[in-house]
Amino acid sequence: MQKLDMEIKCNFNPSYFREYERPPRPEGLTFSGNPNVLARQAGKSADIFVKRPDTVKTASGLSGIKKESKNWLTVVKNYAKNYIKNIKHTYDHKVVYALIEKELFGKISINSITHDLDKMIMYCLGFPKSFVTNFHRKHSAHHPESGKKMNLRSMICDNIASSPEFKPEKKLSLRKHFNTSEALQSVEGFKEILEKYNYGENLNFAKINAEKKAKYKGFYGAVNVMSRTLLFFI
């Protein structure tokens, strides 16, 4: 009996003690009385263990505000990261566009300066990408969706600059893209100018990418583009 008392005084959680209210009687031991009394007595003397609530779920006061601020900070960081990516993507496209125009026509025009400039401004102001894309396509003379008279020179430079060699996310070459796009095929004179310049396939894409990387990458590249823009207007 002494051995049984020592076992009962161990740190059982009373919440789970009901499973042991009628423990099996050791063989050879006689006990006269109600075993429930023994169980209730053990429940009173046993230590009670209570699991602490999850601090993340029950945080309040300054700790809760701190947690929320971290979440908002993450959202803001991701938001800024995406917009920086969009601005850089547009900037790289503008540079390639200008280099292609120079290769095809011997010099750059106002088209290279103003190309996708509205997108750059809207991204810097924080407009959503979907809005920027729709607005740009509906108001630019190198996109058939605008309904404007098409600027064929701008169209060919823009479409060559959107080739997989410059935009890896694009899967079709300009020739294949044109053959599958009813919108481009509907633009009067566009097929003729594409054929005249062989869909840009005679251009040295590796050379254009190398020049972009050497002269227009990073902070100094951006300054170079800005200075050229100012000199063009002056």
PDB file of C-alpha atoms in Angstrom, residues 53-198:
ATOM      1  CA  PRO A  53      -1.970  30.337 -24.343  1.00  0.00           C
ATOM      2  CA  ASP A  54      -0.187  31.028 -27.608  1.00  0.00           C
ATOM      3  CA  THR A  55       1.278  34.531 -27.275  1.00  0.00           C
ATOM      4  CA  VAL A  56       1.021  35.105 -31.015  1.00  0.00           C
ATOM      5  CA  LYS A  57      -2.740  34.539 -31.021  1.00  0.00           C
ATOM      6  CA  THR A  58      -3.485  36.349 -27.771  1.00  0.00           C
ATOM      7  CA  ALA A  59      -1.025  39.236 -28.029  1.00  0.00           C
ATOM      8  CA  SER A  60      -2.465  42.534 -26.919  1.00  0.00           C
ATOM      9  CA  GLY A  61      -1.327  46.034 -26.096  1.00  0.00           C
ATOM     10  CA  LEU A  62       2.078  47.119 -27.323  1.00  0.00           C
ATOM     11  CA  SER A  63       3.137  43.539 -28.100  1.00  0.00           C
ATOM     12  CA  GLY A  64       0.136  43.132 -30.404  1.00  0.00           C
ATOM     13  CA  ILE A  65       0.835  46.456 -32.112  1.00  0.00           C
ATOM     14  CA  LYS A  66       4.433  45.417 -32.588  1.00  0.00           C
ATOM     15  CA  LYS A  67       3.328  42.192 -34.259  1.00  0.00           C
ATOM     16  CA  GLU A  68       0.874  44.023 -36.546  1.00  0.00           C
ATOM     17  CA  SER A  69       3.523  46.592 -37.443  1.00  0.00           C
ATOM     18  CA  LYS A  70       5.838  43.830 -38.545  1.00  0.00           C
ATOM     19  CA  ASN A  71       3.121  42.496 -40.838  1.00  0.00           C
ATOM     20  CA  TRP A  72       2.474  45.939 -42.325  1.00  0.00           C
ATOM     21  CA  LEU A  73       6.199  46.496 -42.697  1.00  0.00           C
ATOM     22  CA  THR A  74       6.472  43.274 -44.690  1.00  0.00           C
ATOM     23  CA  VAL A  75       3.581  44.349 -46.934  1.00  0.00           C
ATOM     24  CA  VAL A  76       5.193  47.751 -47.567  1.00  0.00           C
ATOM     25  CA  LYS A  77       8.569  46.166 -48.306  1.00  0.00           C
ATOM     26  CA  ASN A  78       7.048  43.726 -50.800  1.00  0.00           C
ATOM     27  CA  TYR A  79       5.028  46.547 -52.383  1.00  0.00           C
ATOM     28  CA  ALA A  80       8.156  48.687 -52.808  1.00  0.00           C
ATOM     29  CA  LYS A  81      10.141  45.719 -54.093  1.00  0.00           C
ATOM     30  CA  ASN A  82       7.574  45.006 -56.811  1.00  0.00           C
ATOM     31  CA  TYR A  83       7.456  48.630 -57.935  1.00  0.00           C
ATOM     32  CA  ILE A  84      11.230  48.886 -58.073  1.00  0.00           C
ATOM     33  CA  LYS A  85      11.174  45.754 -60.226  1.00  0.00           C
ATOM     34  CA  ASN A  86       8.528  47.272 -62.550  1.00  0.00           C
ATOM     35  CA  ILE A  87      10.472  50.521 -62.890  1.00  0.00           C
ATOM     36  CA  LYS A  88      13.719  48.673 -63.631  1.00  0.00           C
ATOM     37  CA  HIS A  89      11.956  46.430 -66.168  1.00  0.00           C
ATOM     38  CA  THR A  90      10.514  49.468 -67.964  1.00  0.00           C
ATOM     39  CA  TYR A  91      13.851  51.301 -67.843  1.00  0.00           C
ATOM     40  CA  ASP A  92      15.708  48.335 -69.378  1.00  0.00           C
ATOM     41  CA  HIS A  93      13.081  48.117 -72.124  1.00  0.00           C
ATOM     42  CA  LYS A  94      13.485  51.835 -72.911  1.00  0.00           C
ATOM     43  CA  VAL A  95      17.251  51.419 -73.235  1.00  0.00           C
ATOM     44  CA  VAL A  96      16.928  48.416 -75.568  1.00  0.00           C
ATOM     45  CA  TYR A  97      14.281  50.279 -77.593  1.00  0.00           C
ATOM     46  CA  ALA A  98      16.672  53.220 -78.121  1.00  0.00           C
ATOM     47  CA  LEU A  99      19.582  50.957 -79.104  1.00  0.00           C
ATOM     48  CA  ILE A 100      17.377  49.106 -81.604  1.00  0.00           C
ATOM     49  CA  GLU A 101      16.110  52.340 -83.125  1.00  0.00           C
ATOM     50  CA  LYS A 102      19.712  53.517 -83.561  1.00  0.00           C
ATOM     51  CA  GLU A 103      20.693  50.213 -85.226  1.00  0.00           C
ATOM     52  CA  LEU A 104      17.699  50.201 -87.593  1.00  0.00           C
ATOM     53  CA  PHE A 105      17.468  53.882 -88.520  1.00  0.00           C
ATOM     54  CA  GLY A 106      20.940  55.244 -87.763  1.00  0.00           C
ATOM     55  CA  LYS A 107      19.894  57.538 -84.895  1.00  0.00           C
ATOM     56  CA  ILE A 108      17.383  57.838 -82.110  1.00  0.00           C
ATOM     57  CA  SER A 109      14.314  60.047 -82.324  1.00  0.00           C
ATOM     58  CA  ILE A 110      11.831  61.585 -79.919  1.00  0.00           C
ATOM     59  CA  ASN A 111      10.218  58.128 -79.836  1.00  0.00           C
ATOM     60  CA  SER A 112      13.097  56.745 -77.759  1.00  0.00           C
ATOM     61  CA  ILE A 113      12.802  59.610 -75.283  1.00  0.00           C
ATOM     62  CA  THR A 114       9.049  59.369 -74.794  1.00  0.00           C
ATOM     63  CA  HIS A 115       8.685  55.596 -75.187  1.00  0.00           C
ATOM     64  CA  ASP A 116       6.922  54.130 -72.105  1.00  0.00           C
ATOM     65  CA  LEU A 117       7.615  57.359 -70.232  1.00  0.00           C
ATOM     66  CA  ASP A 118       4.030  57.404 -68.968  1.00  0.00           C
ATOM     67  CA  LYS A 119       4.590  53.968 -67.429  1.00  0.00           C
ATOM     68  CA  MET A 120       7.715  55.145 -65.642  1.00  0.00           C
ATOM     69  CA  ILE A 121       5.899  58.149 -64.190  1.00  0.00           C
ATOM     70  CA  MET A 122       2.870  56.141 -63.065  1.00  0.00           C
ATOM     71  CA  TYR A 123       5.019  53.474 -61.444  1.00  0.00           C
ATOM     72  CA  CYS A 124       6.965  56.150 -59.568  1.00  0.00           C
ATOM     73  CA  LEU A 125       3.634  57.555 -58.337  1.00  0.00           C
ATOM     74  CA  GLY A 126       2.542  54.122 -57.109  1.00  0.00           C
ATOM     75  CA  PHE A 127      -0.231  53.275 -59.575  1.00  0.00           C
ATOM     76  CA  PRO A 128      -1.160  49.558 -59.760  1.00  0.00           C
ATOM     77  CA  LYS A 129       0.488  47.591 -62.550  1.00  0.00           C
ATOM     78  CA  SER A 130      -2.833  46.524 -64.095  1.00  0.00           C
ATOM     79  CA  PHE A 131      -3.970  50.162 -64.319  1.00  0.00           C
ATOM     80  CA  VAL A 132      -0.618  51.273 -65.764  1.00  0.00           C
ATOM     81  CA  THR A 133      -0.702  48.576 -68.441  1.00  0.00           C
ATOM     82  CA  ASN A 134      -4.283  49.285 -69.507  1.00  0.00           C
ATOM     83  CA  PHE A 135      -3.818  53.056 -69.535  1.00  0.00           C
ATOM     84  CA  HIS A 136      -0.590  52.787 -71.522  1.00  0.00           C
ATOM     85  CA  ARG A 137      -2.044  50.497 -74.169  1.00  0.00           C
ATOM     86  CA  LYS A 138      -5.112  52.674 -74.639  1.00  0.00           C
ATOM     87  CA  HIS A 139      -3.121  55.890 -75.090  1.00  0.00           C
ATOM     88  CA  SER A 140       0.040  54.870 -76.970  1.00  0.00           C
ATOM     89  CA  ALA A 141       0.407  55.048 -80.742  1.00  0.00           C
ATOM     90  CA  HIS A 142       2.514  51.860 -80.837  1.00  0.00           C
ATOM     91  CA  HIS A 143      -0.313  49.688 -79.427  1.00  0.00           C
ATOM     92  CA  PRO A 144      -3.290  48.748 -81.669  1.00  0.00           C
ATOM     93  CA  GLU A 145      -5.587  48.891 -78.604  1.00  0.00           C
ATOM     94  CA  SER A 146      -5.284  52.680 -78.593  1.00  0.00           C
ATOM     95  CA  GLY A 147      -7.279  53.077 -81.813  1.00  0.00           C
ATOM     96  CA  LYS A 148      -4.855  55.829 -82.852  1.00  0.00           C
ATOM     97  CA  LYS A 149      -2.977  56.120 -86.130  1.00  0.00           C
ATOM     98  CA  MET A 150      -0.100  53.732 -85.602  1.00  0.00           C
ATOM     99  CA  ASN A 151       3.491  54.945 -85.359  1.00  0.00           C
ATOM    100  CA  LEU A 152       5.069  52.143 -87.396  1.00  0.00           C
ATOM    101  CA  ARG A 153       8.651  53.118 -86.533  1.00  0.00           C
ATOM    102  CA  SER A 154       7.821  52.972 -82.843  1.00  0.00           C
ATOM    103  CA  MET A 155       5.884  49.726 -83.303  1.00  0.00           C
ATOM    104  CA  ILE A 156       8.735  47.802 -84.894  1.00  0.00           C
ATOM    105  CA  CYS A 157      11.278  49.002 -82.332  1.00  0.00           C
ATOM    106  CA  ASP A 158       8.930  48.181 -79.460  1.00  0.00           C
ATOM    107  CA  ASN A 159       8.146  44.697 -80.767  1.00  0.00           C
ATOM    108  CA  ILE A 160      11.782  43.833 -81.464  1.00  0.00           C
ATOM    109  CA  ALA A 161      12.688  45.088 -77.975  1.00  0.00           C
ATOM    110  CA  SER A 162      10.063  42.680 -76.617  1.00  0.00           C
ATOM    111  CA  SER A 163      11.711  39.640 -78.228  1.00  0.00           C
ATOM    112  CA  PRO A 164      12.777  36.716 -75.987  1.00  0.00           C
ATOM    113  CA  GLU A 165      16.417  37.812 -76.377  1.00  0.00           C
ATOM    114  CA  PHE A 166      15.601  40.931 -74.336  1.00  0.00           C
ATOM    115  CA  LYS A 167      12.577  39.741 -72.372  1.00  0.00           C
ATOM    116  CA  PRO A 168      13.048  36.085 -71.360  1.00  0.00           C
ATOM    117  CA  GLU A 169       9.421  35.886 -70.213  1.00  0.00           C
ATOM    118  CA  LYS A 170       8.364  36.197 -73.857  1.00  0.00           C
ATOM    119  CA  LYS A 171       8.281  32.815 -75.576  1.00  0.00           C
ATOM    120  CA  LEU A 172       7.659  33.712 -79.230  1.00  0.00           C
ATOM    121  CA  SER A 173       9.943  35.466 -81.681  1.00  0.00           C
ATOM    122  CA  LEU A 174       8.548  38.587 -83.353  1.00  0.00           C
ATOM    123  CA  ARG A 175       7.926  36.672 -86.579  1.00  0.00           C
ATOM    124  CA  LYS A 176       5.908  33.974 -84.763  1.00  0.00           C
ATOM    125  CA  HIS A 177       4.157  36.529 -82.586  1.00  0.00           C
ATOM    126  CA  PHE A 178       3.042  38.513 -85.624  1.00  0.00           C
ATOM    127  CA  ASN A 179       1.721  35.368 -87.327  1.00  0.00           C
ATOM    128  CA  THR A 180      -0.442  34.580 -84.288  1.00  0.00           C
ATOM    129  CA  SER A 181      -1.618  38.116 -83.484  1.00  0.00           C
ATOM    130  CA  GLU A 182      -4.699  39.386 -85.286  1.00  0.00           C
ATOM    131  CA  ALA A 183      -4.243  42.814 -83.680  1.00  0.00           C
ATOM    132  CA  LEU A 184      -0.789  43.299 -85.227  1.00  0.00           C
ATOM    133  CA  GLN A 185      -1.878  41.856 -88.565  1.00  0.00           C
ATOM    134  CA  SER A 186      -4.711  44.369 -88.705  1.00  0.00           C
ATOM    135  CA  VAL A 187      -2.333  47.379 -88.571  1.00  0.00           C
ATOM    136  CA  GLU A 188      -1.959  48.750 -92.085  1.00  0.00           C
ATOM    137  CA  GLY A 189       1.646  48.805 -93.278  1.00  0.00           C
ATOM    138  CA  PHE A 190       3.098  46.982 -90.288  1.00  0.00           C
ATOM    139  CA  LYS A 191       3.708  43.726 -92.131  1.00  0.00           C
ATOM    140  CA  GLU A 192       5.565  45.598 -94.876  1.00  0.00           C
ATOM    141  CA  ILE A 193       7.931  47.350 -92.457  1.00  0.00           C
ATOM    142  CA  LEU A 194       8.554  44.093 -90.616  1.00  0.00           C
ATOM    143  CA  GLU A 195       9.507  42.383 -93.861  1.00  0.00           C
ATOM    144  CA  LYS A 196      11.668  45.340 -94.880  1.00  0.00           C
ATOM    145  CA  TYR A 197      13.773  44.954 -91.734  1.00  0.00           C
ATOM    146  CA  ASN A 198      13.453  41.150 -91.678  1.00  0.00           C
TER     147      ASN A 198
END
